[in-house]
Amino acid sequence: MPASLLWAVDVHGRIYSLSSAGQQWELWRDAPMEFKRVTAAQQCCWSLGCDNGIYLNVFASDVPVRYREETYENQRWNPVDGFSERLLPSDRWQWSDVTGLQHQPLHGFQLPSSSWEWEGDWYVDENFEGEPTEKEGWTYSIDFPSTYTKDKKWNSCVRRRRWIRYRRYKAMDTWAKIPSQPMSLPDPFSDISCGGWEVTEEPRGRLSLWAVSLQGKVWFREGICHHNPEGSSWEEVPLPGEVVQISCGPGDLVWAVLWEGKLIVREGITRDCPKGLSWALVEGPSPEVGASHVSVGSSVVWAVTKDNKVWFRRGVNSHNPCGSGWISMVGEMITISVGLHDQVWAVGCEDRAVYFRQGVTFSELSGKTWRAISAPRDGERSHSSASSHQSAGRYFSGEVQAQSVVSDADSDVEKGSGDGATFTSPEPFLGSSSDPPCNPAGDAPKARIPKVTSDSFISELVSDRDQAKPSKDVRVTAAVLEEEVLPIEGEESLLCTGEALPSAESRGGPGSQWSNVDLEEAQNQQIQTGAVLDSAETCSLSSVTTFTLAGEDSYGAEEPPMWAWVSGGGCSVDSSSQLNWFSSSANTTSLTQSVQSMSLSVSPAQTAAWRRQICEQLSERSRREMDDFKHYEQAIEQSVWVKKGAMQWWRDWKPHKWIDVQFAFEQFSGPDGNKDGILFIYYNYYEEKKYLHAFINEVTILVPVLNDSKHTFAIYTDERTKQRWPIRVAAATELEMYDWLALLSVSCCESRGIRGPPSKQAIWSITCKGDVFVSEPCPALEAVPYPTPCDQMFWRQVGGHLRMVECGAGIVWGVGYDHTAWVYTGGYGGGCFQGLASSTDNIYTQTDVKSVYIYENQRWNPVSGYTSRGLPTDRYMWSNASGLRECTKTSTRPPSPQWTWVSDWAVDYSVSGGTDREGWQYAADFPATFHGYKTMKDFVRRRRWARKCKLTTTGPWQEVPPIPLSDVTVLPCAAASGTIPLWAISNKGDVLCRLGVTALTPAGSSWLHVGTDQPFKSISIGAAGQVWAIARDGSAFHRGSVSPQNPAGDCWYHIPSPAKQKLKQVSVGRTSICSVDENGNLWYRQGVTPSYPQGSSWDHISNNVRKVSVGPLDQIWIIADKVQGSQSLSCGTVCHRLGVQPIEPQGQQWDYGIGGGWDHITVRGNATEPPRITLFSQKDSAPPTSHSPPPGGDAELNGLMEAAGRDAQPSTTQRL
Amino acid sequence: MADDKDVLRDVWFGRIPTCFTLNPDEVTEREAEPYYLLLPRVSYLPLVTDKVKKHFLKVMRTEDVEEIWFEHEGTPLKWHYPIGVLFDFHASNTVLPWSITVHFKNFPDVDLLHCPSNSVVEAHFMSSIKEADALKHKSQVVNDMQKKDHKQLWMGLQNDKFDQFWAMNRKLMEYPTEEGGFRYIPFRIYQTTSDRPFIQKLFRPVSTEGNPHTLFDLLKEMCPDALTKDGEEKRFQVVIHGIEPLLETPLQWLSEHLSHPDNFLHICIIPTPTD
């Protein structure tokens, strides 16, 4: 889960963010003014300034927000001029939009606001539907409007071409004011809330922003999406009453609080109508005390009443946005924020601390307890440090004496500065300050607070403070205070000066913490909980004396800040997240969510002196006590160790079924010291006791096959890999299965002498379950003509869950199902491999999220139209994609016990073929091709429902935030310079080039966005800077002039795809370039030379190919479908191309390796030259057999193989 | 060493070269040769001396044989302490091999417990593990284990099977992340200067302020005399598994990595050798 931000505003209007991975609140120092409220999404944050204007902070990303403006230039042919801009009167505009209806001259395009800039000038688009056009970019037709072709024909009377210009949003990571509309709004805003991003994914980045004006009206911001982050206009939403506060959840929930304390709920919010249709009234939780605040999530509503009681609304969901009843919760809060995953934050009533609701899960939405976030704010430490003391002293030279009076030097220095000019004579500051003497921002919030509505927390604070003061200020510090009251006399007149002072200082370099904002903060530290308040406001509100006492009410620098508002809308944490926000002493009673194994606990200690000392001494001890005595007899003789257990076995003979067996593993030490073992399966065959066995050193892979009914794993040897028929056994419990897996895995590795992390040469692969496997290539693996058969490769599992993995030049990157990018940390183990099978450090928590899909099917009948009553012959009315299996919402479970649901079922509109407004797709009959609109001939329809599930595991992977990726590629060969070229495609289709990647910093530093005219889906970088990519339209591109000096290259060259095929994946090795198309054909790029890197044509190599990986030796490996096994066809098999040589780069035939459920392979790390080239390889090549076992697949790893076609094997899949 | 697991391995595979000689007072039929053996530091004497016993019984008459016991330079060796502790405590700075005298007579009932069979050792070992887990996890982990899991721990120790033992012992070393360590650290401090066999008290791995406790913190509280004061000659060595860890070593880490198989951290405070 990427680090994300929790936002909060303190009582002084300063805005802070707290990273889910961080430990302290970070102040936004460049904020143009104080803020009242903040509402966050994951990509941006909106805030309400003290000027009641609305500000937007779009988070910088390495992928810019760009918008393509386009316009068409239209021309008609006439006999005199040829093609000219003279059109017929009936024709369209000479410059128009694509339809021709809109007049769009180039100069008519303006930047929407000052937050935008042009990226370049207008240029002509020379791509037409994936094909390059002639130089000028014209496309021709007989007449407007019509279909255009890129070729000019005899009857081409008109032509047009497209002009393109990009503009870019530049106000990133800064607070940009949303320009107010010309038709100025009637009054300023008093509340905002954003959300709604789950309502629809189209257009990308769409948000709903709701605002409340001071008069109690509600406004909706139209048109916010990724490429228009500011939105376009405000629409007033009619209301049944006067609203004081509103809250919009990530989905379709919108609730608002009325002035009199009742609540209204927006109904009719759909993807077509994000604004909703009408309001429904809901009574507040308590008849006597009205609601003051409400906050909604995906399927929860929390409210606060005017007496600060907290309420939880039962039974809220999309279908029933009003819910069914209120439940009173513990705690007194002034404001609540429900964020992502329905997690809850609140600001406490007593102490104004930010609280996090612990234990909120999908099944327990109300959580368990409130826990205060005790993260310090940035600058707090430096304030109490000696250096700040000194710098303060320098500025406040005149005050030394006053300070010396004070008992607590540090905090009082801060207070001194915090109080503005309290201890200092005004002149130096007036003299040194060129700022306007008065800073209006400081008291703005108070001055403009319109009325003391329940949600006006800043004003509420003011009133709180007034009441609180008399009681709280009675303090022992009085004696000290007396001393200090004196200089304050000056302050009334100096107030403005005092405020200006810090800004003057902020220019002074090291003293910059004393900016306007920090000045208040410094003081704030000393303010006791609930006692309060900032100098500017207080001074103008109350007498100097009172203020001083309040200010002096100091309890040391550790006092917590006072918060006014919090927003968790962008904060992606959940109950399983490990947060560093809480002080450890405060939580001894809290429930422990997760148990950490010893291996994880000590990572920071890896380099500590004490640790080194222990290691050295232990070695020393071994030398001392053992080296001279090796001839002594061992006290304990090594013996055989046997582990037994009851298991089930998928029997080899038909009818196949699970039968009970005795499973035994005998381990013993071999003569060479390596441990070895034998696996036995004892079973009954027609009353006769028999057994099956496998030598551990012949096992090539252990594959966990977890589903919701059985905890099974598959054991392959090379023979069983050939047959595609592993030994499959099932343990009684998941735990038992993992115990066995871990034990057997360690034994397999030990028997082969494999220890520690995978080498840089390792071959990585991924199953369709997301499990990660790695194999050490033996030197003879790429030998010609007799390579090691790839069914002998030994694969071991590495923790983690990934959709794809790519390696090269010694680094490894992976991408999860949720598109999160991960970099390999150099560890091993994790997941179920704990303790001895795992490295102690470099193992981290990893999460992944994927969707489970089911289909709702309906048939039309003349009486009632479409209903869920199908014909007897029809598929299930709730089914899987094929319709063969019944899948209802209630019966469908997550794919395995490792997964848990994290959302509810929702209609999925992003189905290929399109859908109607309710998500339906129509067809004449099942099964058929569905389309997204209804015609007369359609009698059946279906729609897809999706539900997200999440997996949490551990592995040697660290997240590379923040951009989600769909593909990544690393240079396969050793990099010439220190930096390793790494390119990626974001899940939006942007091409990215990673900077700063080296062997020591495999994660790199930042992304460089590489502009494209269309979204991409696959990319690969080969030797000598050859970068190839596949666009979403299926055409290929070559990137020119990529070099270490110019890592991003200069331009894209369009490469036509093979005739009538859409390419989907590409892989580039040393010189070979291979690509796979959507129909499973594997193509080789012919004619690539250094001087002509684009090559000349595509040669067909094979079909039934799912993925290809070309390595640094130009070796070709694929994932193949439809490979024949002893029992069935197998899908997803690792295959190795044999006979690949410089003179025959396409090779001759396939060798089959592990398979049945494999989804991805990368051999791009393996640059081990075969023995005949390596001089010293004689020795190395000797043990290939002992080193090289591995796996095969079978027809059951997941349901995938069932989908294997029944057609005959294509020629390319003949066996060796 | 890259990995803390190597520490576990080194600790487990620590061996003390030992020379067993028969007590000259024993009545023998012929002269007994000394017997040389590598003793596992983490094991117990009765578990590893079958060969020794057999060796010396060959020269003895059956009627002269009573219960076997061991002695080093006049001190009877307590079989229920791990061998490494016995060595560190009694013989750290002596010449290797460690010389142990074997007795078959005059069992010193005052000093030693009787050990009629290995099942007594097993009972003692398991009760230590349970006691340690009571301190670490309120016995939750050990109680969740099945009988065969307990057996696995014992068999692992008895047969010197590191993997077998640690596959199970790992669970005893887990703790909730949020707590930063065990509830209490199971430790025993042995002092030459004290009459009590050892010090064992409740001590948390993390201070009330949330800082990890170190070996120093533990010693300061349990036996401040062992610490070298400023300007003073070092009088005592703090020895665990034959090494002297730095006093700043976090106690939690020590407990996880330098505990004996009985899950206790055995710390020997011995006088610094004078030479």
CSV table of C-alpha atoms in Angstrom, one decimal, chain A residues 754-1045:
chain,number,residue,atom,x,y,z
A,754,ILE,CA,21.2,-23.7,-2.3
A,755,ARG,CA,21.3,-21.1,0.4
A,756,GLY,CA,20.6,-17.4,0.7
A,757,PRO,CA,19.1,-15.0,-1.8
A,758,PRO,CA,18.7,-15.7,-5.6
A,759,SER,CA,21.6,-14.7,-7.7
A,760,LYS,CA,21.7,-11.9,-10.2
A,761,GLN,CA,21.4,-14.5,-13.0
A,762,ALA,CA,18.2,-16.0,-11.6
A,763,ILE,CA,15.2,-16.7,-13.7
A,764,TRP,CA,12.0,-15.4,-12.1
A,765,SER,CA,8.5,-16.6,-12.9
A,766,ILE,CA,5.0,-16.1,-11.6
A,767,THR,CA,2.0,-18.3,-11.5
A,768,CYS,CA,-1.5,-17.2,-12.2
A,769,LYS,CA,-2.1,-17.2,-8.5
A,770,GLY,CA,0.6,-14.5,-8.1
A,771,ASP,CA,3.1,-16.8,-6.4
A,772,VAL,CA,6.7,-15.9,-7.2
A,773,PHE,CA,9.3,-18.6,-8.1
A,774,VAL,CA,12.9,-18.3,-8.9
A,775,SER,CA,15.4,-20.7,-10.5
A,776,GLU,CA,19.2,-20.6,-10.6
A,777,PRO,CA,20.2,-21.2,-14.2
A,778,CYS,CA,23.0,-23.7,-14.6
A,779,PRO,CA,25.7,-22.8,-17.1
A,780,ALA,CA,24.6,-25.3,-19.6
A,781,LEU,CA,21.0,-24.0,-19.7
A,782,GLU,CA,21.7,-22.0,-22.8
A,783,ALA,CA,24.2,-24.4,-24.3
A,784,VAL,CA,23.9,-25.2,-28.0
A,785,PRO,CA,23.2,-27.9,-29.1
A,786,TYR,CA,22.7,-29.7,-25.8
A,787,PRO,CA,21.2,-27.5,-23.2
A,788,THR,CA,20.0,-28.7,-19.8
A,789,PRO,CA,16.4,-29.7,-20.3
A,790,CYS,CA,14.2,-27.1,-18.7
A,791,ASP,CA,12.1,-29.6,-17.0
A,792,GLN,CA,15.1,-30.2,-14.8
A,793,MET,CA,15.2,-26.7,-13.5
A,794,PHE,CA,14.8,-26.3,-9.8
A,795,TRP,CA,12.4,-23.6,-8.7
A,796,ARG,CA,12.0,-22.3,-5.2
A,797,GLN,CA,9.3,-20.0,-4.0
A,798,VAL,CA,10.0,-16.5,-2.8
A,799,GLY,CA,7.5,-14.6,-0.6
A,800,GLY,CA,5.2,-12.0,-2.1
A,801,HIS,CA,2.3,-11.7,-4.5
A,802,LEU,CA,2.9,-10.2,-8.0
A,803,ARG,CA,1.3,-10.1,-11.4
A,804,MET,CA,4.6,-9.7,-13.2
A,805,VAL,CA,8.3,-9.5,-12.5
A,806,GLU,CA,11.2,-8.3,-14.6
A,807,CYS,CA,14.9,-8.5,-13.9
A,808,GLY,CA,18.1,-7.5,-15.5
A,809,ALA,CA,21.5,-6.0,-14.7
A,810,GLY,CA,21.2,-7.4,-11.2
A,811,ILE,CA,17.9,-5.7,-10.1
A,812,VAL,CA,14.4,-7.0,-10.0
A,813,TRP,CA,11.1,-5.2,-10.1
A,814,GLY,CA,7.6,-6.5,-9.8
A,815,VAL,CA,4.1,-5.2,-10.3
A,816,GLY,CA,1.2,-6.4,-8.2
A,817,TYR,CA,-2.4,-7.1,-9.3
A,818,ASP,CA,-3.3,-3.7,-8.0
A,819,HIS,CA,-0.6,-2.2,-10.2
A,820,THR,CA,1.7,-1.3,-7.2
A,821,ALA,CA,5.3,-1.3,-8.2
A,822,TRP,CA,7.7,-3.3,-6.0
A,823,VAL,CA,11.4,-3.6,-6.0
A,824,TYR,CA,13.3,-6.7,-4.9
A,825,THR,CA,15.2,-6.1,-1.7
A,826,GLY,CA,17.8,-8.8,-1.9
A,827,GLY,CA,16.2,-11.0,0.7
A,828,TYR,CA,14.6,-14.4,0.4
A,829,GLY,CA,11.7,-16.2,2.1
A,830,GLY,CA,8.8,-14.3,3.5
A,831,GLY,CA,5.2,-15.5,3.1
A,832,CYS,CA,4.9,-18.9,4.5
A,833,PHE,CA,8.7,-19.3,4.6
A,834,GLN,CA,9.6,-18.0,7.9
A,835,GLY,CA,12.3,-18.5,10.4
A,836,LEU,CA,15.1,-20.5,8.9
A,837,ALA,CA,13.8,-20.4,5.3
A,838,SER,CA,13.8,-16.7,5.3
A,839,SER,CA,16.3,-13.9,5.5
A,840,THR,CA,16.1,-11.8,8.6
A,841,ASP,CA,16.1,-8.5,7.0
A,842,ASN,CA,14.8,-7.2,3.7
A,843,ILE,CA,11.4,-8.8,4.3
A,844,TYR,CA,8.5,-6.5,4.3
A,845,THR,CA,4.7,-6.6,4.4
A,846,GLN,CA,3.2,-6.7,1.0
A,847,THR,CA,-0.5,-6.3,0.0
A,848,ASP,CA,-2.3,-6.9,-3.2
A,849,VAL,CA,-5.8,-6.2,-4.3
A,850,LYS,CA,-7.8,-7.8,-7.1
A,851,SER,CA,-11.3,-8.1,-8.2
A,852,VAL,CA,-13.5,-11.2,-8.3
A,853,TYR,CA,-16.1,-11.1,-11.0
A,854,ILE,CA,-19.5,-12.8,-11.3
A,855,TYR,CA,-22.2,-12.4,-14.0
A,856,GLU,CA,-25.8,-11.6,-13.6
A,857,ASN,CA,-27.7,-13.1,-16.6
A,858,GLN,CA,-31.2,-12.3,-17.8
A,859,ARG,CA,-33.5,-13.4,-20.6
A,860,TRP,CA,-36.2,-11.3,-22.2
A,861,ASN,CA,-39.8,-12.6,-22.3
A,862,PRO,CA,-42.7,-10.8,-23.9
A,863,VAL,CA,-44.7,-10.5,-20.6
A,864,SER,CA,-42.3,-9.0,-18.1
A,865,GLY,CA,-39.4,-8.0,-20.3
A,866,TYR,CA,-35.9,-8.9,-19.0
A,867,THR,CA,-36.1,-11.1,-15.9
A,868,SER,CA,-34.0,-13.5,-14.1
A,869,ARG,CA,-36.2,-16.3,-15.2
A,870,GLY,CA,-34.2,-18.1,-17.9
A,871,LEU,CA,-35.0,-21.0,-20.1
A,872,PRO,CA,-34.3,-24.4,-18.6
A,873,THR,CA,-31.4,-24.8,-21.0
A,874,ASP,CA,-29.9,-21.4,-20.0
A,875,ARG,CA,-26.9,-20.9,-17.9
A,876,TYR,CA,-27.2,-20.0,-14.2
A,877,MET,CA,-28.8,-16.6,-13.7
A,878,TRP,CA,-25.7,-15.8,-11.5
A,879,SER,CA,-22.6,-17.4,-13.0
A,880,ASN,CA,-19.0,-17.2,-13.7
A,881,ALA,CA,-17.9,-15.8,-17.1
A,882,SER,CA,-18.4,-19.1,-18.9
A,883,GLY,CA,-21.8,-19.5,-17.4
A,884,LEU,CA,-21.0,-23.1,-16.5
A,885,ARG,CA,-20.7,-22.6,-12.7
A,886,GLU,CA,-23.2,-20.9,-10.5
A,887,CYS,CA,-21.8,-17.9,-8.7
A,888,THR,CA,-24.1,-15.9,-6.6
A,889,LYS,CA,-23.2,-12.9,-4.5
A,890,THR,CA,-23.5,-14.8,-1.3
A,891,SER,CA,-21.9,-18.1,-2.4
A,892,THR,CA,-18.9,-16.6,-4.1
A,893,ARG,CA,-16.0,-16.5,-1.8
A,894,PRO,CA,-12.5,-15.0,-2.1
A,895,PRO,CA,-10.1,-17.0,-4.2
A,896,SER,CA,-8.4,-18.6,-1.2
A,897,PRO,CA,-8.3,-18.1,2.6
A,898,GLN,CA,-5.4,-15.7,2.1
A,899,TRP,CA,-7.8,-13.2,0.5
A,900,THR,CA,-10.4,-11.2,2.4
A,901,TRP,CA,-13.2,-9.0,1.0
A,902,VAL,CA,-12.6,-5.4,1.1
A,903,SER,CA,-15.6,-4.0,-0.7
A,904,ASP,CA,-19.1,-4.9,-1.5
A,905,TRP,CA,-20.4,-6.2,-4.8
A,906,ALA,CA,-20.7,-3.4,-7.4
A,907,VAL,CA,-21.7,-3.4,-11.1
A,908,ASP,CA,-18.6,-3.3,-13.3
A,909,TYR,CA,-19.0,-1.0,-16.2
A,910,SER,CA,-15.5,-1.4,-17.6
A,911,VAL,CA,-16.3,-4.5,-19.5
A,912,SER,CA,-14.9,-4.9,-23.0
A,913,GLY,CA,-17.7,-4.3,-25.5
A,914,GLY,CA,-19.2,-1.5,-23.4
A,915,THR,CA,-22.3,-1.5,-21.3
A,916,ASP,CA,-25.5,0.5,-21.0
A,917,ARG,CA,-26.2,2.8,-18.1
A,918,GLU,CA,-27.0,0.0,-15.8
A,919,GLY,CA,-24.0,-2.1,-16.8
A,920,TRP,CA,-25.9,-4.5,-19.0
A,921,GLN,CA,-24.5,-6.0,-22.1
A,922,TYR,CA,-26.9,-7.5,-24.7
A,923,ALA,CA,-26.7,-10.5,-27.1
A,924,ALA,CA,-29.1,-12.6,-29.2
A,925,ASP,CA,-28.4,-15.6,-27.0
A,926,PHE,CA,-26.0,-17.2,-24.6
A,927,PRO,CA,-23.2,-17.7,-25.3
A,928,ALA,CA,-22.5,-15.0,-27.8
A,929,THR,CA,-20.7,-11.8,-28.2
A,930,PHE,CA,-22.2,-9.1,-26.1
A,931,HIS,CA,-22.5,-5.5,-26.9
A,932,GLY,CA,-23.2,-2.5,-24.8
A,933,TYR,CA,-26.6,-1.4,-26.3
A,934,LYS,CA,-29.9,-3.0,-26.8
A,935,THR,CA,-31.2,-4.0,-30.2
A,936,MET,CA,-34.3,-5.6,-31.5
A,937,LYS,CA,-32.5,-8.9,-32.0
A,938,ASP,CA,-31.3,-9.2,-28.4
A,939,PHE,CA,-33.0,-11.6,-26.1
A,940,VAL,CA,-30.5,-12.0,-23.4
A,941,ARG,CA,-28.4,-9.7,-21.4
A,942,ARG,CA,-25.8,-9.9,-18.7
A,943,ARG,CA,-23.8,-7.7,-16.5
A,944,ARG,CA,-20.7,-8.1,-14.5
A,945,TRP,CA,-20.4,-7.6,-10.8
A,946,ALA,CA,-17.0,-7.0,-9.2
A,947,ARG,CA,-15.9,-7.3,-5.6
A,948,LYS,CA,-12.5,-6.4,-4.4
A,949,CYS,CA,-10.5,-8.7,-2.2
A,950,LYS,CA,-7.1,-8.1,-0.5
A,951,LEU,CA,-4.2,-10.2,0.4
A,952,THR,CA,-1.6,-9.4,3.0
A,953,THR,CA,1.7,-11.3,3.0
A,954,THR,CA,5.4,-10.7,3.4
A,955,GLY,CA,8.3,-11.0,1.0
A,956,PRO,CA,11.5,-9.4,-0.1
A,957,TRP,CA,9.8,-6.6,-1.8
A,958,GLN,CA,9.5,-2.9,-1.1
A,959,GLU,CA,7.0,-0.6,-2.6
A,960,VAL,CA,8.0,2.0,-5.1
A,961,PRO,CA,5.3,4.6,-4.7
A,962,PRO,CA,3.4,6.4,-6.0
A,963,ILE,CA,2.7,5.6,-9.6
A,964,PRO,CA,0.8,2.4,-10.3
A,965,LEU,CA,2.3,0.5,-13.2
A,966,SER,CA,1.1,-2.0,-15.8
A,967,ASP,CA,4.5,-3.0,-17.2
A,968,VAL,CA,8.2,-2.5,-16.4
A,969,THR,CA,11.4,-3.5,-18.1
A,970,VAL,CA,15.1,-3.4,-17.0
A,971,LEU,CA,18.1,-3.5,-19.2
A,972,PRO,CA,19.0,-7.2,-19.5
A,973,CYS,CA,22.7,-6.8,-19.9
A,974,ALA,CA,25.2,-5.2,-17.5
A,975,ALA,CA,24.8,-1.5,-17.8
A,976,ALA,CA,27.7,0.4,-19.3
A,977,SER,CA,27.5,3.2,-16.8
A,978,GLY,CA,26.5,3.0,-13.1
A,979,THR,CA,22.9,3.7,-13.8
A,980,ILE,CA,20.6,1.0,-15.0
A,981,PRO,CA,18.0,1.9,-17.6
A,982,LEU,CA,14.5,1.0,-16.4
A,983,TRP,CA,11.3,1.9,-18.2
A,984,ALA,CA,7.7,1.4,-17.3
A,985,ILE,CA,4.2,1.9,-18.4
A,986,SER,CA,1.8,3.4,-15.8
A,987,ASN,CA,-1.6,1.8,-15.5
A,988,LYS,CA,-2.9,4.9,-17.3
A,989,GLY,CA,-0.7,4.1,-20.3
A,990,ASP,CA,2.0,6.7,-19.7
A,991,VAL,CA,5.6,5.8,-20.6
A,992,LEU,CA,8.0,6.4,-17.8
A,993,CYS,CA,11.7,6.2,-17.5
A,994,ARG,CA,13.2,5.7,-14.1
A,995,LEU,CA,16.1,7.8,-13.0
A,996,GLY,CA,18.8,7.0,-10.5
A,997,VAL,CA,18.5,3.2,-10.7
A,998,THR,CA,21.8,1.5,-9.8
A,999,ALA,CA,22.8,-1.8,-8.3
A,1000,LEU,CA,22.9,-0.2,-4.9
A,1001,THR,CA,19.7,1.8,-5.3
A,1002,PRO,CA,17.5,-0.5,-7.3
A,1003,ALA,CA,14.4,1.5,-6.5
A,1004,GLY,CA,15.9,4.6,-8.3
A,1005,SER,CA,14.9,8.1,-7.4
A,1006,SER,CA,12.2,9.4,-9.7
A,1007,TRP,CA,10.2,8.9,-12.9
A,1008,LEU,CA,10.8,10.9,-16.0
A,1009,HIS,CA,7.7,11.1,-18.1
A,1010,VAL,CA,8.1,10.3,-21.7
A,1011,GLY,CA,5.5,11.9,-23.9
A,1012,THR,CA,3.4,9.9,-26.2
A,1013,ASP,CA,0.4,10.6,-28.3
A,1014,GLN,CA,-1.5,7.6,-27.1
A,1015,PRO,CA,-1.5,5.2,-24.1
A,1016,PHE,CA,0.9,2.3,-24.2
A,1017,LYS,CA,0.7,-1.2,-22.7
A,1018,SER,CA,4.0,-2.9,-23.0
A,1019,ILE,CA,7.6,-1.9,-23.1
A,1020,SER,CA,11.0,-3.5,-23.3
A,1021,ILE,CA,14.6,-2.2,-23.3
A,1022,GLY,CA,17.3,-4.2,-24.9
A,1023,ALA,CA,21.1,-3.8,-25.3
A,1024,ALA,CA,22.4,-0.7,-26.9
A,1025,GLY,CA,19.5,1.4,-25.8
A,1026,GLN,CA,16.9,-0.3,-28.0
A,1027,VAL,CA,13.5,0.6,-26.5
A,1028,TRP,CA,10.4,-0.9,-28.0
A,1029,ALA,CA,6.9,-0.4,-26.9
A,1030,ILE,CA,3.4,-1.5,-27.8
A,1031,ALA,CA,0.6,1.1,-27.9
A,1032,ARG,CA,-2.9,0.2,-26.7
A,1033,ASP,CA,-4.1,0.2,-30.3
A,1034,GLY,CA,-1.7,-2.8,-30.9
A,1035,SER,CA,0.9,-1.0,-33.0
A,1036,ALA,CA,4.6,-1.1,-32.1
A,1037,PHE,CA,6.9,1.9,-31.5
A,1038,HIS,CA,10.7,2.2,-31.4
A,1039,ARG,CA,12.2,4.9,-29.3
A,1040,GLY,CA,15.1,6.6,-31.0
A,1041,SER,CA,18.4,7.8,-29.6
A,1042,VAL,CA,18.2,6.3,-26.2
A,1043,SER,CA,21.7,6.5,-24.6
A,1044,PRO,CA,23.1,6.9,-21.1
A,1045,GLN,CA,23.4,10.6,-21.9
